[in-house]
Short mmCIF file of C-alpha atoms in Angstrom, two decimals:
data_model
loop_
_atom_site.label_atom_id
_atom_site.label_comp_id
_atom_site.label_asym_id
_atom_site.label_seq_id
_atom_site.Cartn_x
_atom_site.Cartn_y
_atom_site.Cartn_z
CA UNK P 1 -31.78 -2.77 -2.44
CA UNK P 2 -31.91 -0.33 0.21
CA UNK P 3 -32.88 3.18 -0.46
CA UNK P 4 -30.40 6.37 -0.13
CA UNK P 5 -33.10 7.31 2.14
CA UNK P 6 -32.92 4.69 4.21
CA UNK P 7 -29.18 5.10 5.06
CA UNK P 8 -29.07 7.85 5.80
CA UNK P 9 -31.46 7.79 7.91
CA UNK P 10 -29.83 4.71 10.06
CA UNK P 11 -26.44 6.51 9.72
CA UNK P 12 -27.49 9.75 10.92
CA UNK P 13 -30.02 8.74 13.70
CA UNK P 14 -26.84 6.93 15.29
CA UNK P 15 -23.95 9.28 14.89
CA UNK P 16 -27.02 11.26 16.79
CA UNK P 17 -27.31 9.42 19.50
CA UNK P 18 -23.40 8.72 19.33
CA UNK P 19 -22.98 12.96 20.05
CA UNK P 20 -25.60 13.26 21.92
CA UNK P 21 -23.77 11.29 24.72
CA UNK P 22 -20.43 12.41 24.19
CA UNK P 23 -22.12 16.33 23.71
CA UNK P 24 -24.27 15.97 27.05
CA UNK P 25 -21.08 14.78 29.21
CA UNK P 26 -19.14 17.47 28.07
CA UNK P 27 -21.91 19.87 28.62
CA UNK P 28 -22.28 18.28 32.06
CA UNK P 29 -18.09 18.14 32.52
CA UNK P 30 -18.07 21.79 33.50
CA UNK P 31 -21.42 22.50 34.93
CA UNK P 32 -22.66 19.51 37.06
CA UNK P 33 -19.96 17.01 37.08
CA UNK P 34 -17.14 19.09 39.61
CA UNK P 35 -20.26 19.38 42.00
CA UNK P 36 -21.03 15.44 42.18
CA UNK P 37 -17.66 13.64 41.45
CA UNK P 38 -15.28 15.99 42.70
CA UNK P 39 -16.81 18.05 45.38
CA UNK P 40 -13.88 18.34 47.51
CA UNK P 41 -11.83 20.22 44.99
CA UNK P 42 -11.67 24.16 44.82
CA UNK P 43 -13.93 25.10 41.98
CA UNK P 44 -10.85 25.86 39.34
CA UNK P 45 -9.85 22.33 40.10
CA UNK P 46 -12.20 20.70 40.03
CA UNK P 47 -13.23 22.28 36.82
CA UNK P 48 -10.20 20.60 35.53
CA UNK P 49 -10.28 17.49 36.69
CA UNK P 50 -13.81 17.19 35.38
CA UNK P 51 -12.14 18.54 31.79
CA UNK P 52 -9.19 15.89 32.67
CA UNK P 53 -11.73 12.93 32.45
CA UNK P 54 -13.81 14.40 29.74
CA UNK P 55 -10.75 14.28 27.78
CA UNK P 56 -10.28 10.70 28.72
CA UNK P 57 -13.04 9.64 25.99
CA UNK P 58 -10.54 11.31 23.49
CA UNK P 59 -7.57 8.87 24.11
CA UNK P 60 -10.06 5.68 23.52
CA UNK P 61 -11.16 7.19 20.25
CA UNK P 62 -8.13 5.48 18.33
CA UNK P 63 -8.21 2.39 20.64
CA UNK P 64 -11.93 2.08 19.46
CA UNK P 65 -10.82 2.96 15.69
CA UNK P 66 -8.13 0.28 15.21
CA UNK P 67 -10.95 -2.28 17.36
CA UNK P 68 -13.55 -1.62 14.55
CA UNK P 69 -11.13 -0.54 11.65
CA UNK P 70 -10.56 -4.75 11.20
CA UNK P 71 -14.27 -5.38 11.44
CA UNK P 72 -15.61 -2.46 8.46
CA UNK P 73 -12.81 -3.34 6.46
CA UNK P 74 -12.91 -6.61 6.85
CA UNK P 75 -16.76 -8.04 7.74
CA UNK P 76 -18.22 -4.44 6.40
CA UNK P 77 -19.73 -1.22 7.73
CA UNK P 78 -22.92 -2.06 9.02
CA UNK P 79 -21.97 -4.56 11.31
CA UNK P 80 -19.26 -1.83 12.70
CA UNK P 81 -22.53 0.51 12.73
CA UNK P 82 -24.90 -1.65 14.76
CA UNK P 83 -21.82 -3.12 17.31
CA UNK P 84 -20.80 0.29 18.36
CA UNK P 85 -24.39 1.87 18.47
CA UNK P 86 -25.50 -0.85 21.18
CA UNK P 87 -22.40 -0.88 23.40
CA UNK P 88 -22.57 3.08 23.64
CA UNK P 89 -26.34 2.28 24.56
CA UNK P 90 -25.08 0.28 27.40
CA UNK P 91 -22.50 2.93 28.48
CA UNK P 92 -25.15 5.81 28.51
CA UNK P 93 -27.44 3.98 31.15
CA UNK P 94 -24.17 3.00 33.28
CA UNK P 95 -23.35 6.74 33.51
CA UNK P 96 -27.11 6.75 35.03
CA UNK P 97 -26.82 4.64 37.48
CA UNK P 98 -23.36 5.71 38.80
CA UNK P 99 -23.61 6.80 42.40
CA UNK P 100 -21.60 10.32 42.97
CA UNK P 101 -18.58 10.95 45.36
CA UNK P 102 -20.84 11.82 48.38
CA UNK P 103 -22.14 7.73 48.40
CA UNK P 104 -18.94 5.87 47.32
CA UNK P 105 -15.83 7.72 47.53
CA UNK P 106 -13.05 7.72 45.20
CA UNK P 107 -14.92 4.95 43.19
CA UNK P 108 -17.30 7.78 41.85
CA UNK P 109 -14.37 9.84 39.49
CA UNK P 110 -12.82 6.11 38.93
CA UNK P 111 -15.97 5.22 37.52
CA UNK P 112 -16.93 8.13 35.42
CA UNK P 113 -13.33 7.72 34.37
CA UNK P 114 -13.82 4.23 32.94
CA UNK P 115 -17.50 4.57 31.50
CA UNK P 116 -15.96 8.06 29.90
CA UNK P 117 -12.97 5.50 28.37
CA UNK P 118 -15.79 2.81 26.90
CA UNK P 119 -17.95 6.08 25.45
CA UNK P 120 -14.99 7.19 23.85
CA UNK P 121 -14.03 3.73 22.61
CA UNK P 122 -17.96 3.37 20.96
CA UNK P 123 -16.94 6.43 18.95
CA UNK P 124 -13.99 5.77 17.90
CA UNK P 125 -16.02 3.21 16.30
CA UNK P 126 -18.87 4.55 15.50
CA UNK P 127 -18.59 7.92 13.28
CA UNK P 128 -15.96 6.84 10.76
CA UNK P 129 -18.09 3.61 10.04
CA UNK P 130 -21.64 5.85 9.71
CA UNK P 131 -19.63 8.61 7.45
CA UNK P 132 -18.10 5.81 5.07
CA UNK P 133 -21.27 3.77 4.63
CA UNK P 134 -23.28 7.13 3.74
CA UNK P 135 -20.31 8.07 1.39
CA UNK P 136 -20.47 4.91 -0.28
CA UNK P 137 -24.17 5.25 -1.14
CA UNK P 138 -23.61 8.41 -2.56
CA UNK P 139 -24.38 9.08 -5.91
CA UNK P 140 -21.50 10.52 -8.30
CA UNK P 141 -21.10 14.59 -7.42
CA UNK P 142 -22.94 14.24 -3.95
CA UNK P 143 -20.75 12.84 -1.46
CA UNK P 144 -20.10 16.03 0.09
CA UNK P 145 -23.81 16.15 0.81
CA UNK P 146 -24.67 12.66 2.03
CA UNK P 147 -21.16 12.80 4.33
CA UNK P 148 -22.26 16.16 5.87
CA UNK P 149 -25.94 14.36 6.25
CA UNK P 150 -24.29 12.18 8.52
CA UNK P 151 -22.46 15.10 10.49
CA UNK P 152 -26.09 16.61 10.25
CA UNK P 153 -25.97 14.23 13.51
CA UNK P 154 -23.86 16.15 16.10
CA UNK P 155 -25.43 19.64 16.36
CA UNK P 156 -28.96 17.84 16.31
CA UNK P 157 -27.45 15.69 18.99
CA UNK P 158 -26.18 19.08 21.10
CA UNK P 159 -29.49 20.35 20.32
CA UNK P 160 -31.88 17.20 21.90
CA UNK P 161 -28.77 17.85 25.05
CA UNK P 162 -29.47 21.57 25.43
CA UNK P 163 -32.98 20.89 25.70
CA UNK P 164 -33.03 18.16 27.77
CA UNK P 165 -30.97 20.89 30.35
CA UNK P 166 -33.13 23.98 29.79
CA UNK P 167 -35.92 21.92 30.38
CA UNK P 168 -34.56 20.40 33.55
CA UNK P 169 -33.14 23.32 34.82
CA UNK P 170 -36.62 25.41 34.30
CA UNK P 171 -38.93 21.85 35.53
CA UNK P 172 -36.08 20.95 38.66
CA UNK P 173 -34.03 23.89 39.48
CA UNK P 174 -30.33 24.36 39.57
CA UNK P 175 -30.41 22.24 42.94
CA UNK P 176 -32.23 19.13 41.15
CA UNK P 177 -30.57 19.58 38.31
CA UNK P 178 -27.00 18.79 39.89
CA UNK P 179 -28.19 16.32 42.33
CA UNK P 180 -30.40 14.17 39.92
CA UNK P 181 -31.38 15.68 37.19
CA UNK P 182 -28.88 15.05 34.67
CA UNK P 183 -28.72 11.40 34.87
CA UNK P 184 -32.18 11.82 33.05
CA UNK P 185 -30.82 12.37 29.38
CA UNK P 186 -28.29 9.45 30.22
CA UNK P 187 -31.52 6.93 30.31
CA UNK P 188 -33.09 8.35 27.31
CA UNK P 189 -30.03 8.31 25.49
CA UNK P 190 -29.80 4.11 26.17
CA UNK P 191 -33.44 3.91 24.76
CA UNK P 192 -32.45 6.22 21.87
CA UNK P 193 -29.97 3.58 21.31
CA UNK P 194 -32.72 0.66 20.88
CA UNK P 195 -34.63 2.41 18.35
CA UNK P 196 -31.03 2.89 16.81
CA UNK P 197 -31.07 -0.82 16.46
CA UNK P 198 -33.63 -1.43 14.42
CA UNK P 199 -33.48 1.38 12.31
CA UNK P 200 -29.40 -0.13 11.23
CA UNK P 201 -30.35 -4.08 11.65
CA UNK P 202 -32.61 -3.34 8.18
CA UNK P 203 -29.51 -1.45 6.29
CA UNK P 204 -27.81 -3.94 3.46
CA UNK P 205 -24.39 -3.26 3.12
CA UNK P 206 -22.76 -0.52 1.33
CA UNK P 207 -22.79 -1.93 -2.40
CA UNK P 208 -18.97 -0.08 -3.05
CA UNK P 209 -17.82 -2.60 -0.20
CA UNK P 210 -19.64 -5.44 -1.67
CA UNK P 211 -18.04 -5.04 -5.39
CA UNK P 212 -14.97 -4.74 -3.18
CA UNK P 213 -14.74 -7.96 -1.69
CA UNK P 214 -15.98 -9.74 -4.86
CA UNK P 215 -12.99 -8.50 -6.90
CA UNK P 216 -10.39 -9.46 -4.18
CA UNK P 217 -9.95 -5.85 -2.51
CA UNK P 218 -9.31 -7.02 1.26
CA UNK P 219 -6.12 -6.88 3.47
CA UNK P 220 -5.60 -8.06 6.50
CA UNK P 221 -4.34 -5.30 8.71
CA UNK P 222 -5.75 -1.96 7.33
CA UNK P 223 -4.79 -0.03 9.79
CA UNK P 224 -1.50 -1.05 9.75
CA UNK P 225 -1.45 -0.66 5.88
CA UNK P 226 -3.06 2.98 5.67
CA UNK P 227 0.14 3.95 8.03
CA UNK P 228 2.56 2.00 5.86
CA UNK P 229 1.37 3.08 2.30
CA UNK P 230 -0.43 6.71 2.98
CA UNK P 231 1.11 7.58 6.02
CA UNK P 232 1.97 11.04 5.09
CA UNK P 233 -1.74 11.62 3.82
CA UNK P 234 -2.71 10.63 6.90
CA UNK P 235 -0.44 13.32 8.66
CA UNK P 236 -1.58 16.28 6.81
CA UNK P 237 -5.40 15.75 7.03
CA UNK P 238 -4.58 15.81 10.39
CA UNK P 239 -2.52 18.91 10.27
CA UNK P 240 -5.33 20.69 8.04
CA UNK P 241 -8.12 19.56 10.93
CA UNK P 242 -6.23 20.38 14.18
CA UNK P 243 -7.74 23.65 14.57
CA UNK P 244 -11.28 23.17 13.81
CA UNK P 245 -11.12 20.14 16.55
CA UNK P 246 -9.52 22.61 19.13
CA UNK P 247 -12.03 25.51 18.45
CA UNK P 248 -14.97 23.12 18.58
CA UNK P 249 -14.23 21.98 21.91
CA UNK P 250 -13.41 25.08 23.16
CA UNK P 251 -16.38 26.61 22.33
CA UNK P 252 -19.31 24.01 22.98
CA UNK P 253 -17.44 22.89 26.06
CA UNK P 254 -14.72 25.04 27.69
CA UNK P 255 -16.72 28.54 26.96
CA UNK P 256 -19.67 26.37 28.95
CA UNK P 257 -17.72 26.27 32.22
CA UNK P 258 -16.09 30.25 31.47
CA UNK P 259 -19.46 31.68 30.79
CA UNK P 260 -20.97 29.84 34.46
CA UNK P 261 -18.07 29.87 36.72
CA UNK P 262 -15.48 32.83 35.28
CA UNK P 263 -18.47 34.99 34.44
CA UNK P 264 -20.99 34.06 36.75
CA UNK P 265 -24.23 33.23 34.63
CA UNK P 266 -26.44 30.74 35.37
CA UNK P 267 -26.90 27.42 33.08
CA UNK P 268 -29.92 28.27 31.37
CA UNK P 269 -27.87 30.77 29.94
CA UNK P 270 -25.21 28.63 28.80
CA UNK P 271 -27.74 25.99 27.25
CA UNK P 272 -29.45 28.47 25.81
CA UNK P 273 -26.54 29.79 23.64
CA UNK P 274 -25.49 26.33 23.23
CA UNK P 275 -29.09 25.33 21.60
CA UNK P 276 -28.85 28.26 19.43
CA UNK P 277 -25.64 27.83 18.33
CA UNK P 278 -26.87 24.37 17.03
CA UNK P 279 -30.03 24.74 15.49
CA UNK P 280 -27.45 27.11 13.64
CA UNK P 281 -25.42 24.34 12.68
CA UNK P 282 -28.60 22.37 11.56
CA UNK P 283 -28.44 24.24 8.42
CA UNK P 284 -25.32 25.22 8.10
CA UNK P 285 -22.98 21.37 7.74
CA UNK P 286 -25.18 20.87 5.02
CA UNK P 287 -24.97 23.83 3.02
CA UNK P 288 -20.87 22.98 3.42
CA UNK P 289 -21.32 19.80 2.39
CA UNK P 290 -23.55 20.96 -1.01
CA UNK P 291 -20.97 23.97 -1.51
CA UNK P 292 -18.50 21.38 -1.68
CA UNK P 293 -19.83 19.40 -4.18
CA UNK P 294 -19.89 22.17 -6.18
CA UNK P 295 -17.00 24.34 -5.69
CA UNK P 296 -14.70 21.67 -4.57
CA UNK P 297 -13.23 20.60 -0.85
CA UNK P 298 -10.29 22.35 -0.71
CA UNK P 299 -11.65 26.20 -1.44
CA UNK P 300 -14.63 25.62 0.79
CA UNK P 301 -12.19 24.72 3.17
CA UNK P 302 -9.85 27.50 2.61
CA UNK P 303 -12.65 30.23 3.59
CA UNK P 304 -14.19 28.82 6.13
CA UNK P 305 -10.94 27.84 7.64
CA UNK P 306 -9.83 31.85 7.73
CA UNK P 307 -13.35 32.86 8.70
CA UNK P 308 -12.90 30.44 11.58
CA UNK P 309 -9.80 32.24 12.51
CA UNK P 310 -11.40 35.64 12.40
CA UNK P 311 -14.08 34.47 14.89
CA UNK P 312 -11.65 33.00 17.28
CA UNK P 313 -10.51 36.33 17.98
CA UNK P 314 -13.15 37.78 18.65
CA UNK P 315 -14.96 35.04 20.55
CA UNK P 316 -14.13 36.02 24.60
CA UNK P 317 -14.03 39.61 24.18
CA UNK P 318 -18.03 39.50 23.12
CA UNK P 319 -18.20 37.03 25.60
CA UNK P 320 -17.17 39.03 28.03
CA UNK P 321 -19.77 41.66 27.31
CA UNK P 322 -22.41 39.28 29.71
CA UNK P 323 -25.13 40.88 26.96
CA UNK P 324 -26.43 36.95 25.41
CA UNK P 325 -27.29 38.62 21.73
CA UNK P 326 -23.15 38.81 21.49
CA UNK P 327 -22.11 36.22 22.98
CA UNK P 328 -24.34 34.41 20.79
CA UNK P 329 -22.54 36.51 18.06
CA UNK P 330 -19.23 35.65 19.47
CA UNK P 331 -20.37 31.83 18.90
CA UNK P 332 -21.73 31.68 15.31
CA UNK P 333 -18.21 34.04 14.11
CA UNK P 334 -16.53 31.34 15.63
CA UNK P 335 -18.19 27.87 15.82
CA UNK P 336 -20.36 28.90 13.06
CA UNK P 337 -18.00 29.48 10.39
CA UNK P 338 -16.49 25.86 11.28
CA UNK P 339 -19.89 23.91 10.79
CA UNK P 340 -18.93 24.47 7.42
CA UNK P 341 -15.77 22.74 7.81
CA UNK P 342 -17.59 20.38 9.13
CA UNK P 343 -19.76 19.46 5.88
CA UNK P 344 -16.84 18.55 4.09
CA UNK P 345 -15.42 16.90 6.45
CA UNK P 346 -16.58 13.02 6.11
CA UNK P 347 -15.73 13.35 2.15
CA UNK P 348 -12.40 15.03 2.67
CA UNK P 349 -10.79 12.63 4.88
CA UNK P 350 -12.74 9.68 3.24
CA UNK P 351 -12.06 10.08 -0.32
CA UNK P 352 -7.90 10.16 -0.60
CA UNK P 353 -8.64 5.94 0.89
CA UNK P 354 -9.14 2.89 -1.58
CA UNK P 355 -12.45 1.01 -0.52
CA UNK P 356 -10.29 -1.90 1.09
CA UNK P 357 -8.66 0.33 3.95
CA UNK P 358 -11.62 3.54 3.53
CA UNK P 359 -12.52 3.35 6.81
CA UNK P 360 -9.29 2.70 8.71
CA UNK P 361 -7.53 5.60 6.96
CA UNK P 362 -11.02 7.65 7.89
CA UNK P 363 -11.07 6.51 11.44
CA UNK P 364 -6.73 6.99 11.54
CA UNK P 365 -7.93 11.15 10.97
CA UNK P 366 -10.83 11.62 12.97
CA UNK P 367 -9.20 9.77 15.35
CA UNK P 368 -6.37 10.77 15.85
CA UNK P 369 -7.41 14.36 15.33
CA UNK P 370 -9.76 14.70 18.44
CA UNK P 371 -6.89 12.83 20.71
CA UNK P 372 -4.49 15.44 19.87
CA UNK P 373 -6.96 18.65 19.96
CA UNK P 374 -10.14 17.30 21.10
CA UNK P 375 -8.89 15.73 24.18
CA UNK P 376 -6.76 18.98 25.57
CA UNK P 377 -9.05 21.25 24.18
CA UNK P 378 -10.91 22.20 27.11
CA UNK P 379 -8.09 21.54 29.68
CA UNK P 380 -5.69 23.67 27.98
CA UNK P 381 -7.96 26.37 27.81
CA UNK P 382 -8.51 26.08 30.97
CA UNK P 383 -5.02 26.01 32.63
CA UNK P 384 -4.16 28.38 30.02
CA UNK P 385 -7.05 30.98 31.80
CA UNK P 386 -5.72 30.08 34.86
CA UNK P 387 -1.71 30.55 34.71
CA UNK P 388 -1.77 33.38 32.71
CA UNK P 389 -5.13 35.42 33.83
CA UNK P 390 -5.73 36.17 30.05
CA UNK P 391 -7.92 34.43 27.51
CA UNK P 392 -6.03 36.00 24.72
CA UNK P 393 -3.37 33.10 25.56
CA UNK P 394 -6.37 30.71 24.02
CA UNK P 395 -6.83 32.46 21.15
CA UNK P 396 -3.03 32.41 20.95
CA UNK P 397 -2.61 28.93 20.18
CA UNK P 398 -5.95 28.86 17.92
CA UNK P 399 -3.97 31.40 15.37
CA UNK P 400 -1.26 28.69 15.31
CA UNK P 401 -3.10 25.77 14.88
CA UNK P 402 -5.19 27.39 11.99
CA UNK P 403 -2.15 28.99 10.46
CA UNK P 404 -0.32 25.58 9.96
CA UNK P 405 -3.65 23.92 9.07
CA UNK P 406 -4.13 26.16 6.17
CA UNK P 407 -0.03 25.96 4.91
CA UNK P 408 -0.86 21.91 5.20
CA UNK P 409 -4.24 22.65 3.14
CA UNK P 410 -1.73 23.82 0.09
CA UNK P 411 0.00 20.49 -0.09
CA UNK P 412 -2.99 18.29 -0.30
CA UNK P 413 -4.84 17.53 -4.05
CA UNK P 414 -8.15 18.44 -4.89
CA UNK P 415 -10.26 15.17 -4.21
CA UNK P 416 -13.91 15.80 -4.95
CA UNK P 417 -13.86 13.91 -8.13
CA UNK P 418 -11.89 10.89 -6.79
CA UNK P 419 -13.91 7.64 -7.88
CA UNK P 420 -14.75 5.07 -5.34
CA UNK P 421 -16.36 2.09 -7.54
CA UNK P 422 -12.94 1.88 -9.26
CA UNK P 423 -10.65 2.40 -6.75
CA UNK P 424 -10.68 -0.14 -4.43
CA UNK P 425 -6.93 -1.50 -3.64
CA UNK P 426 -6.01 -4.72 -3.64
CA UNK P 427 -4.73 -7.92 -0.95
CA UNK P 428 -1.01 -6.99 -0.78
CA UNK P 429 0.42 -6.14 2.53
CA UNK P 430 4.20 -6.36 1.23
CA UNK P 431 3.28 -3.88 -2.06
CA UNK P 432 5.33 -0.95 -1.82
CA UNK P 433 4.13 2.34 -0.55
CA UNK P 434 1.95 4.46 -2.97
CA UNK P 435 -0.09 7.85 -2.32
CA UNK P 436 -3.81 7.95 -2.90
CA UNK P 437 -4.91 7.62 -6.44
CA UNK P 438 -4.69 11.01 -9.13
CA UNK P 439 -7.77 13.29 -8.62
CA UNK P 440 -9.67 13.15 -12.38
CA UNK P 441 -12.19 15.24 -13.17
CA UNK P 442 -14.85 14.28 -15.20
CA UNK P 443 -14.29 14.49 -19.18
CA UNK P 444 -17.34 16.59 -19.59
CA UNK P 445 -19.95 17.93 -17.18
#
């Protein structure tokens, strides 16, 4: 049998790897990438187009989903886990090798274009399969925990990118850095992916999943069946995870390429904050993940939500101060507050899903969530900055997003003591549509 240990160990060193490529393009998107694949552009545009591509990745995530939504439901998580892992391998060292605009033309952006689709695709396949497998490990009253374990993955995968720059930047210079330089982490990141491999190939397969399929629990189009029976679940997860996606991405991308270009600051700077901001997170999806196993999903949610907004307002005008102990500040109100969302996270959108569609109505969320936010994140912000000449139009649509997210918070049940060894759904794709199964709490504690 393998050990608790042991999983999350193979999910969490991959959904590592997984962010640390998607982290270190979008680090790279407004930095480095408008110098080699778009030099022609003025800087504002090619800022954008550089956001533009980076938020290609976003509209593969669901393409990527539904791919491996068939295969975890269907032939189980860990092959989903060790497919996804290798192919995003492969896509890491063909971002290394691709020449830049100044040695093939056009083909440079068309390329980054399509190796940013397949990275996005991996992902899509990727995270939702490592956050159910960990969740169905979990012991009884620790899911939040071994979820947020898994999540543990992208800050620690920002934090390997930062470093990787702030060392290049301090061993190459700025020069080096943008000429050749940051196809370096791209080749690591492929043999990161090996070791990946191994660590997975060992994992048995998540015992809830097993029971599953020996008591009939399968369908045949899971996808299509989380849409048809839970559809409106699926609509207000996404509703209640909007904003966190849009700050996110704002902050550890867009606020990259404001801080170097709109304030003029060099890129050690920006890594710097970047790295901080993440070691940060280290401890901090955890402890959201362990509150919520305690206090519940839903009221950890609630505060860090509205603590979330708070810091959004704040966030440029102590940027704009140029001193790096604010900014820094202006980060951790912001950003900070929502690694705690982020702990809760894998067990919240997991846990309203019976085992035989878990990971398609999972991977529906997440999904769906970073095309709609994740994707325009950075561009809006950006064309935002630019049309109206005033950040405060950013933080402007961040006090929408988070005020519907936290009305759609109100309508959704408590789920922390939903059962997963008994709820598993059953082979019926012309059953009528039912919600996700009562929320019990155990008879005595």
């Amino acid at each position: 049998m393998t050990s608790h240990r042991r999983v999350l160990t193979a999910t969490t060193v991959g959904t590592t790897l997984e962010w640390f490529d998607f982290a270190l393009y979008g680090a790279l998107a407004g930095v480095v990438f408008p110098h080699v694949f778009f030099p022609d552009s003025a800087p504002a545009i090619g800022v954008i187009q550089s956001f533009a591509t980076f938020g290609v990745g976003f509209l593969a995530r669901p393409l990527g989903a539904a791919f491996f939504a068939r295969m975890a439901d269907s032939a189980g998580r860990k092959k989903a886990m060790v497919v996804s892992l290798m192919l995003m391998g492969g896509v890491s060292l063909a971002i290394a090798c691709l020449p830049g605009y100044e040695t093939i033309g056009v083909a440079a952006p068309v390329g980054l274009v399509l190796l940013r689709f397949l990275q996005g695709f991996c992902l899509g396949g990727e995270a939702s399969s490592a956050q159910v497998m960990a969740l169905e490990y979990a012991p009884d009253g620790r899911r939040g925990f071994y979820g947020a374990m898994v999540n543990f993955g992208n800050p620690l995968g920002q934090v390997i990118v930062s470093v990787f720059m702030l060392t290049a930047a301090a061993a190459l210079g700025e020069d080096a850095l943008k000429d050749w330089g940051w196809r370096l982490p791209f080749v690591a990141g492929a043999l990161i992916a090996v070791v990946g491999y191994f660590i997975r190939r060992n994992v048995e397969e998540s015992p809830v999943f097993i029971e599953a399929s020996q008591v009939g629990a399968r369908t045949r189009r899971p996808l299509a069946r989380v849409f048809r029976t839970q559809r409106g679940t699926v609509i207000r997860l996404i509703l209640v995870w909007l904003p966190n996606t849009f700050l996110s991405y704002v902050v550890s991308t867009y606020a990259l390429a404001y801080i170097s270009n709109d304030l003029d600051m060099s890129s050690s700077v920006t890594f710097g904050l970047v790295l901080a901001l993440n070691l940060c997170g280290l401890g901090l999806i955890p402890l959201g993940g362990s509150l919520s196993d305690r206090l519940g999903r839903k009221r950890v949610l609630f505060c860090t939500m509205a603590a979330s907004l708070g810091g959004s307002l704040a966030l440029f005008p102590l940027l704009d101060t140029r001193n790096t102990p604010l900014m820094l500040l202006a980060m951790l109100l912001s950003q900070g507050c929502q690694f705690l969302s982020v702990g809760v996270m894998a067990a919240f959108f997991a846990e309203p899903f019976p085992t035989a569609v878990r990971y398609s109505g999972h991977a529906a969320v997440y999904t769906l969530n970073n095309l709609i936010a994740g994707s325009t994140a950075p561009f809006v912000a950006a064309l935002l900055l630019s049309t109206t000449g005033t950040t405060w139009s950013v933080v402007g649509v961040l006090a929408v997003l988070y005020g519907v997210g936290i009305a759609s918070m109100a309508t959704l049940p408590e789920t922390r003591w939903n059962r997963f060894a008994s709820n598993h759904g059953v082979e019926d794709d012309d059953a009528p549509p039912t919600e996700e199964a009562p929320v019990t709490a155990p008879a005595a504690r």
